[in-house]
Coordinates of C-alpha atoms and ligand atoms in Angstrom, one line a residue:
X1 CA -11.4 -23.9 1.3
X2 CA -10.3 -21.9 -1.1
X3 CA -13.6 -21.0 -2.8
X4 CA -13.2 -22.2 -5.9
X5 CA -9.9 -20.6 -6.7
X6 CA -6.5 -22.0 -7.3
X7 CA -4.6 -20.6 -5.1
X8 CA -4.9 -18.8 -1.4
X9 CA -3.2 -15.6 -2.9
X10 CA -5.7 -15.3 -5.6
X11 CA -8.6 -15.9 -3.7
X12 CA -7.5 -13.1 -1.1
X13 CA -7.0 -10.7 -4.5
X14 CA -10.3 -11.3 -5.1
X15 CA -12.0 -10.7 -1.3
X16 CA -10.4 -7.5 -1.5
X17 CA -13.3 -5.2 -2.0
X18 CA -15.0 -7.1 0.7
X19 CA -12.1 -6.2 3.0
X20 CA -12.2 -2.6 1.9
X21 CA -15.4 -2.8 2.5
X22 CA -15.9 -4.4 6.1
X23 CA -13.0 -2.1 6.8
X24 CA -15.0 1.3 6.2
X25 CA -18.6 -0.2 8.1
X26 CA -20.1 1.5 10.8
X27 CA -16.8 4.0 10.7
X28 CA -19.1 7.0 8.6
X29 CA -22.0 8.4 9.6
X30 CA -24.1 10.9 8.1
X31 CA -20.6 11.2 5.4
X32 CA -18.5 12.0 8.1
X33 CA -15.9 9.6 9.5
X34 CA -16.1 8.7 13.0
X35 CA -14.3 6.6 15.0
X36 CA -15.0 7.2 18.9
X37 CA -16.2 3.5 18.8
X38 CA -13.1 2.2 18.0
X39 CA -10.5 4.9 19.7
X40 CA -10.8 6.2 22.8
X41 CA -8.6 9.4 22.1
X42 CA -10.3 12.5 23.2
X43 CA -10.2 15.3 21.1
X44 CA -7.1 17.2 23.1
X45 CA -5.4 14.0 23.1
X46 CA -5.5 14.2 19.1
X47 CA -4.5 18.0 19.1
X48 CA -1.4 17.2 21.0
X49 CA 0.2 14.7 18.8
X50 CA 2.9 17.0 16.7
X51 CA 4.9 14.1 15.0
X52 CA 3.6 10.7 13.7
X53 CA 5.9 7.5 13.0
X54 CA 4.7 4.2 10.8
X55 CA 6.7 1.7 12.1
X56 CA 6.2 -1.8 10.2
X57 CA 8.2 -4.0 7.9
X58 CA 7.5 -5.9 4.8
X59 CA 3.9 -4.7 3.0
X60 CA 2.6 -3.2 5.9
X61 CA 5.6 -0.9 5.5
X62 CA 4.7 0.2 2.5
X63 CA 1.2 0.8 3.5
X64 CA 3.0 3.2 6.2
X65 CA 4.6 4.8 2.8
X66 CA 1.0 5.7 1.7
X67 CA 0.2 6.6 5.1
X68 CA 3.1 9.5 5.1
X69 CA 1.7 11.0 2.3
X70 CA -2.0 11.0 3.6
X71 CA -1.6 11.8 6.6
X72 CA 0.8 15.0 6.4
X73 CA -1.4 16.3 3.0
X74 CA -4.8 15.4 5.2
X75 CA -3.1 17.0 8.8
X76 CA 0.1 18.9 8.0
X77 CA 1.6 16.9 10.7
X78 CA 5.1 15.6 10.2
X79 CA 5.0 11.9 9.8
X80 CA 8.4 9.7 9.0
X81 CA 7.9 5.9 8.5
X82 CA 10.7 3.2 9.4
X83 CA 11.0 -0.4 9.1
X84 CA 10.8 -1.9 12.6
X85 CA 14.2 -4.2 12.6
X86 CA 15.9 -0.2 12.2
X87 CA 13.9 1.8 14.5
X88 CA 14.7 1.1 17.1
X89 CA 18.6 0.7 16.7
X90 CA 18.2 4.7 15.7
X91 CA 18.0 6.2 18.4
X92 CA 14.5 8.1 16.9
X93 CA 13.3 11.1 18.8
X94 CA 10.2 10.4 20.5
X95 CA 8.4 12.7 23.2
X96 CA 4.9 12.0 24.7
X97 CA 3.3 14.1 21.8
X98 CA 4.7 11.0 19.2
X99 CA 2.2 8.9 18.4
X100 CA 3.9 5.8 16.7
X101 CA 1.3 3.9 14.3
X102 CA 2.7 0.3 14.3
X103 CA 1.1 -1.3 11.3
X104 CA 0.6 -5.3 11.3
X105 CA -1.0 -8.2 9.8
X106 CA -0.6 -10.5 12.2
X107 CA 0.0 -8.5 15.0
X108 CA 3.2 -11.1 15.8
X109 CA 5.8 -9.5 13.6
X110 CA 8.6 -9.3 16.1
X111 CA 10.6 -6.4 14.9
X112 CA 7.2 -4.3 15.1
X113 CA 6.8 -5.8 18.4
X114 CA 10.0 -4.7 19.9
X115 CA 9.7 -1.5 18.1
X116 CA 6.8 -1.1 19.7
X117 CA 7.7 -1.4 23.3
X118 CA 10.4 0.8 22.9
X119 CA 8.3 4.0 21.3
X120 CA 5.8 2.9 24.6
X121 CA 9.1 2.9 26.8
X122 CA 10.0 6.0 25.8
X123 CA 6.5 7.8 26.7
X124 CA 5.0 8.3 22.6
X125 CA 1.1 7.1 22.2
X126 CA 0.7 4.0 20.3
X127 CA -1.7 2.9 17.7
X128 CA -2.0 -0.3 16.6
X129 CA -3.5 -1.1 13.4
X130 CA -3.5 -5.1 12.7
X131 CA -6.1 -7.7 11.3
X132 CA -5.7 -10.4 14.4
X133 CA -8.4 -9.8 17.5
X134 CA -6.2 -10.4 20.5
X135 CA -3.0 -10.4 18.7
X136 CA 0.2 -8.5 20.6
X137 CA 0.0 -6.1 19.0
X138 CA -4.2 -5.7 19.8
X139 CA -3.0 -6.6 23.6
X140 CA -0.1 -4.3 24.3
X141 CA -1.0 -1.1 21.9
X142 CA -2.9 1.7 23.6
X143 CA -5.2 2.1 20.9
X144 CA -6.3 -0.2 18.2
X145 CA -8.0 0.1 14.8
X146 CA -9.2 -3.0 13.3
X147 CA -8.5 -4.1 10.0
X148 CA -11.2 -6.1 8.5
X149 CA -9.8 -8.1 5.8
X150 CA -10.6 -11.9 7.4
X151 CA -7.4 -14.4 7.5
X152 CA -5.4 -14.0 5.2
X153 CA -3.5 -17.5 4.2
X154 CA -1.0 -17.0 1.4
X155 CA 2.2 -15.6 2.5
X156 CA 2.3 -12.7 -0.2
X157 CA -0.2 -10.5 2.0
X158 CA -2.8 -8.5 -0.7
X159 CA -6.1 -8.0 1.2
X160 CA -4.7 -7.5 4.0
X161 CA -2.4 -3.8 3.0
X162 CA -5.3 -2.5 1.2
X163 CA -7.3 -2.7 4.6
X164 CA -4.3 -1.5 6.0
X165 CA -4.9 1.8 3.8
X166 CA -8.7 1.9 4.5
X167 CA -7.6 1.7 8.4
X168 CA -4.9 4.7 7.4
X169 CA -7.4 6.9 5.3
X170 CA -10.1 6.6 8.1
X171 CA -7.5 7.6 10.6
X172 CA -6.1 10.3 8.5
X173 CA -9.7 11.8 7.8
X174 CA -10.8 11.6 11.4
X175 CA -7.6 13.4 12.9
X176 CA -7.7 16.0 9.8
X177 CA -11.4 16.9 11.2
X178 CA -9.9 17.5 14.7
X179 CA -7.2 19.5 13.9
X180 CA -8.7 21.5 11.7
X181 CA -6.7 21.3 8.8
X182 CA -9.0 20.3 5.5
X183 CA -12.3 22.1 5.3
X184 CA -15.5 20.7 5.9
X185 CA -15.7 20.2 2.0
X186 CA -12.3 18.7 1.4
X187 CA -13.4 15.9 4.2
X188 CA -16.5 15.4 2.7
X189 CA -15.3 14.7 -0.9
X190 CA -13.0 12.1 0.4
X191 CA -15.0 10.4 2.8
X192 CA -17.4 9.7 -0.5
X193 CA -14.9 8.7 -2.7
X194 CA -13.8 6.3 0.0
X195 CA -17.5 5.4 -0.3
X196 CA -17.2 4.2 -3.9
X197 CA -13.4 2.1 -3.4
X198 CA -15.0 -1.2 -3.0
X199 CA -17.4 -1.1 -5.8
X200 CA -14.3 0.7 -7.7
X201 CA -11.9 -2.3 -6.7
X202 CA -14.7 -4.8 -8.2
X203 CA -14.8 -3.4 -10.9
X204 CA -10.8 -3.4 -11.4
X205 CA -11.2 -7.4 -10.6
X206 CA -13.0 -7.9 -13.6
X207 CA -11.0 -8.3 -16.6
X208 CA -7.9 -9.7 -15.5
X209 CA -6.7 -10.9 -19.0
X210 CA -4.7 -7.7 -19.9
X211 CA -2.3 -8.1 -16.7
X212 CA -2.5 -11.5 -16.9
X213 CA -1.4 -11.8 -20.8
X214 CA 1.7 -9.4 -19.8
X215 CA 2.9 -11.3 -16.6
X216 CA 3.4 -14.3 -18.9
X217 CA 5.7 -12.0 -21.3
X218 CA 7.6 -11.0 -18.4
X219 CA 7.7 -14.9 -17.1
X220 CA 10.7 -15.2 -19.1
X221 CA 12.9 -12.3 -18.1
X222 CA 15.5 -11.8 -15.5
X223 CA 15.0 -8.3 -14.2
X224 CA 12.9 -5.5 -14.4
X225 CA 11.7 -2.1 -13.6
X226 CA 8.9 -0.4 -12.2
X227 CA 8.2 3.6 -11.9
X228 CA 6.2 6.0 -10.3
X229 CA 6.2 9.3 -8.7
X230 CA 4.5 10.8 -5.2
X231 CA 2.2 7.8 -4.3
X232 CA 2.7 5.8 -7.5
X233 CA 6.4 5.5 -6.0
X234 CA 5.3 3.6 -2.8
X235 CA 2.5 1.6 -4.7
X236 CA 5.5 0.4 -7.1
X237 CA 8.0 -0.4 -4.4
X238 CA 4.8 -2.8 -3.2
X239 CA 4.2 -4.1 -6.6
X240 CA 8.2 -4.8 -7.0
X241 CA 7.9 -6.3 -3.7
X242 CA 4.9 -8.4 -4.8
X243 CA 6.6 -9.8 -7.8
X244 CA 10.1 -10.7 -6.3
X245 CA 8.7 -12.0 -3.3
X246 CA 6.4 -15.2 -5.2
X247 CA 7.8 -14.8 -9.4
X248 CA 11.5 -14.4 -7.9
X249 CA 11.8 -12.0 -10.4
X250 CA 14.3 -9.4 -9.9
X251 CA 13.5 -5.7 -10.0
X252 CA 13.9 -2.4 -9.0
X253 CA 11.0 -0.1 -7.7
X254 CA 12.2 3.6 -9.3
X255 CA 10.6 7.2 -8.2
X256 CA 10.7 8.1 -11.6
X257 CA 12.4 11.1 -11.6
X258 CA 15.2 9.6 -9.9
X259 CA 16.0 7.3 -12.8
X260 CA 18.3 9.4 -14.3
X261 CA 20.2 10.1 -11.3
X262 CA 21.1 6.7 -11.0
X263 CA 20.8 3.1 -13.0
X264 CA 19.2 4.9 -16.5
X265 CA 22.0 2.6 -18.0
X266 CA 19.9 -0.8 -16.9
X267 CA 17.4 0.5 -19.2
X268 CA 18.2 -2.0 -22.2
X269 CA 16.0 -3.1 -25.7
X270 CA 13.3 -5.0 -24.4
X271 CA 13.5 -4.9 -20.7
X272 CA 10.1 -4.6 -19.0
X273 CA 9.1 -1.4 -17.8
X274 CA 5.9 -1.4 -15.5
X275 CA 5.0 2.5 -15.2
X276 CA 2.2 4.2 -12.6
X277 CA 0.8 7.1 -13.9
X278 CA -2.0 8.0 -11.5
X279 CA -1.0 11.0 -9.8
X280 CA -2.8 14.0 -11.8
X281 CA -0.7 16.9 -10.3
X282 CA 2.9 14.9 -11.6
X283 CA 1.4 13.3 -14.7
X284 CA 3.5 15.8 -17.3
X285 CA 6.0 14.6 -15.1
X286 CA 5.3 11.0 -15.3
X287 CA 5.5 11.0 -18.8
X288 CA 8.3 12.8 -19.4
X289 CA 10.0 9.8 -17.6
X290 CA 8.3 7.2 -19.4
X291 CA 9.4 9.1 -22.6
X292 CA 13.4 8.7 -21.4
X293 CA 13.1 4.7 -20.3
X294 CA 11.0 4.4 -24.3
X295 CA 13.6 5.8 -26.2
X296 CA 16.4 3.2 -24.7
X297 CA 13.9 0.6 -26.1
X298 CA 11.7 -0.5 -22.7
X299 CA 8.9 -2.1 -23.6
X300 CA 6.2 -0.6 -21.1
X301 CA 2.6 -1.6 -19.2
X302 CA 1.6 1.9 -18.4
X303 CA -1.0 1.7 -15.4
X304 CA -3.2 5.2 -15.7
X305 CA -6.4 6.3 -14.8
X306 CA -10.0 5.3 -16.8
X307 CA -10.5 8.2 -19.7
X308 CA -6.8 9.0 -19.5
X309 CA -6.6 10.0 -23.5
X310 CA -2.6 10.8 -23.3
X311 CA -0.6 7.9 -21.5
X312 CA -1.3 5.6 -24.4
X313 CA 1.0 7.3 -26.3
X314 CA 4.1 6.9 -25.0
X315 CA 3.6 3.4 -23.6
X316 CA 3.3 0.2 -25.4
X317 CA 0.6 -1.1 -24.0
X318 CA -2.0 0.2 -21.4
X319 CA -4.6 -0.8 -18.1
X320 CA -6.5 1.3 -16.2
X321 CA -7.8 2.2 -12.8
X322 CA -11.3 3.4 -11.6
X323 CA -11.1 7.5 -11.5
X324 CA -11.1 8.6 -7.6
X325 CA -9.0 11.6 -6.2
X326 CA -5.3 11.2 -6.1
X327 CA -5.0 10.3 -2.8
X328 CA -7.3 7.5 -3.0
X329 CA -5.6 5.5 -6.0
X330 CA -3.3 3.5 -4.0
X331 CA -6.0 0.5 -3.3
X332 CA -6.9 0.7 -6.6
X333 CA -3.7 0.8 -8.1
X334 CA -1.7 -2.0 -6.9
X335 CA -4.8 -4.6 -7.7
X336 CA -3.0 -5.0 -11.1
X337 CA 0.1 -5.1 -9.4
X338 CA -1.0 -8.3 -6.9
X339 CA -2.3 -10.2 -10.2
X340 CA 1.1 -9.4 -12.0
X341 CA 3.0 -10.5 -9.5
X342 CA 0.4 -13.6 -9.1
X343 CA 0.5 -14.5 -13.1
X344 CA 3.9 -14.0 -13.3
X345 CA 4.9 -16.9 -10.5
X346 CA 1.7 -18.9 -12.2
X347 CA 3.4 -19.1 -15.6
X348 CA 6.9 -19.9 -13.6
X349 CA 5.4 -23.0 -12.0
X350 CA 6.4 -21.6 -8.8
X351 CA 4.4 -22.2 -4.9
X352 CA 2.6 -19.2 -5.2
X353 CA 0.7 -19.0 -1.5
X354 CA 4.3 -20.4 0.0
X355 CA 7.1 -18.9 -1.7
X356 CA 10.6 -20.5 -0.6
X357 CA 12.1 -18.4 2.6
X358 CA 9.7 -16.8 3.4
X359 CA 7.4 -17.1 6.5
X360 CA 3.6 -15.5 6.8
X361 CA 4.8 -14.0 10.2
X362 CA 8.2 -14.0 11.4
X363 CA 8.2 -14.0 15.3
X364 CA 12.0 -14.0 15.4
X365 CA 14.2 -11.1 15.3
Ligands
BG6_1 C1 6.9 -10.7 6.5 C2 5.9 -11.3 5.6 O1 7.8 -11.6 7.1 O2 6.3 -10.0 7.5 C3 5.3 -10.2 4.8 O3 6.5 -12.3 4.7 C4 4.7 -9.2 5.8 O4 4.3 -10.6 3.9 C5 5.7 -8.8 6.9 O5 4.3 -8.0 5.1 C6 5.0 -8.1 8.0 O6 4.0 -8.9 8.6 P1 2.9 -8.3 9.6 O7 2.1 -9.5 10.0 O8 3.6 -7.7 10.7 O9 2.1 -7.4 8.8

């Protein structure tokens, strides 16, 4: 049952560019991304939606995160993103032109539940995006888009968010065509390099003794940090997430920048610094930060894109991602982050696919 592998959570790592890409089928034609088969939205119902709110907890939160930044650079429309178990307590302004994205796995998760009735209550669209066929939240949302990733067993979802991203960038790219907001060209570029994530996250599968190598040198520490700016900051709050959640490893998910501001002084000799650098318009940036955290002595995986000549200078040792446009690195990018996170709670001896207090869906408030 579980193929081979030695663990659920490792076998799910490794389905992931199937998920991606069962995710994307039959949603583009002819390079353009259509999905009147799944939603029933008419074109004037799109135009009329002038805020959008992610509402989800755990992961799928964080693929809400990425969903933020998408949508708003793909639409220009103002999107927030809450957990569930808080959105509703709030008080969040929503009129009929809200449409509240509710993002779940299961499609049991009862904070996203609630939250959901009460955005429906209070007259916004919603759109459920979930990977169970006749789950709640397929049942009660007024629009659905499927995510294809299969069951997923192990607690620690993996496959699972990065569908959740394919759902959000097929969503993002369809509503940016309505409104009008990317050109023709801008659409087309990312619907093909959408095209290429699942051969692109195969290819990120295949050499997993780099990550693997460093999760056992972290196996041994206490607490740690990881860094990242625009949507390397929500793929590191994921990848922190990852790793606390089945390694039970402490850490802190840091936009870089913000360091500085605040716990610079944790940064001691030797502590483990796990720093994105994907994000080509903030890299100077990026580095700059990883430059401060290196001279207190961290000793630091940087994660940067294929070809990237500078990032292995300031970083002690280095893996890359696939090239694809910024916006698309997310999937990509927290691949390394799931096997971390997986290694690291290998080497511990820990129950990897059912970490302690933890449930795979929590149907309780
Ligand atoms: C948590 C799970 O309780 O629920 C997380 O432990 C999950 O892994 C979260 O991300 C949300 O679950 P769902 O099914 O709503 O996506």
């Amino acid at each position: 049952e579980k193929g081979g592998y030695d663990h659920f959570m490792l076998k799910e790592i490794y389905e992931q560019p199937k998920a991606i890409r069962d995710t994307l089928a039959g949603r583009i034609k002819d390079g353009i991304v259509d999905l009147s088969q799944d939603l029933s939205f008419t074109k004037e119902d799109l135009k009329r939606f002038d805020k959008i709110h992610f509402v989800a907890c755990g992961t799928a939160y964080h693929a809400g995160l990425i969903g933020k930044s998408v949508v708003e650079k793909l639409t220009r429309i103002p999107v927030e993103v809450d957990v569930a178990s808080e959105y509703r307590y709030r008080d969040p302004i929503i009129t009929p032109s809200t449409l509240v994205i509710v993002v779940s796995q299961s499609g049991e998760t009862a904070d996203t539940l609630a939250a959901m009735r009460e955005a429906k209550k209070a007259g916004a669209k919603v759109l459920g995006i979930t990977n169970v066929v006749g789950s709640s939240v397929a049942r009660e949302a007024d629009e659905v888009l499927m995510t294809w990733a299969g069951p997923e067993i192990a607690v620690a979802s993996t496959k699972a968010y990065t569908s959740q991203l394919i759902a959000i960038y097929l969503f993002g790219l369809y509503l940016a065509r309505v409104v009008g907001t990317s050109t023709e060209s801008q659409l087309a570029e990312a619907t093909r390099a959408l095209l290429e994530l699942p051969g692109q996250a195969e290819e990120q599968l295949e050499n997993p003794e780099p990550i693997r190598r460093f999760a056992e040198s972290i196996a041994k520490h206490e607490d740690l940090f990881f860094i990242g700016r625009g949507l390397d900051h929500a793929v590191v709050l994921e990848g922190s997430l990852k790793l606390k959640e089945i390694s039970y490893i402490h850490s802190d998910a840091y936009a870089a920048g913000e360091l500085k501001h605040g716990t610079l002084a944790l940064i001691e000799e030797g502590i483990p610094v796990i720093a994105l650098a994907t994000q080509q318009p903030v890299f100077d940036k990026m580095v700059s930060n990883i430059i401060e955290v290196k001279a207190r002595g961290a000793h630091i995986l940087g994660l940067g894109l294929e070809g990237d000549q500078e990032l292995g200078k300031s970083v002690d040792e280095v893996i890359t991602i696939p090239k694809t446009l910024p916006l698309l690195t997310p999937p990509l990018a927290v691949i390394p982050l799931q096997l971390l996170a997986y290694y690291a709670s290998v080497a511990r001896g820990h129950n990897v696919d059912k970490p302690r207090n933890l449930a795979k869906s929590v149907t309780v408030e």
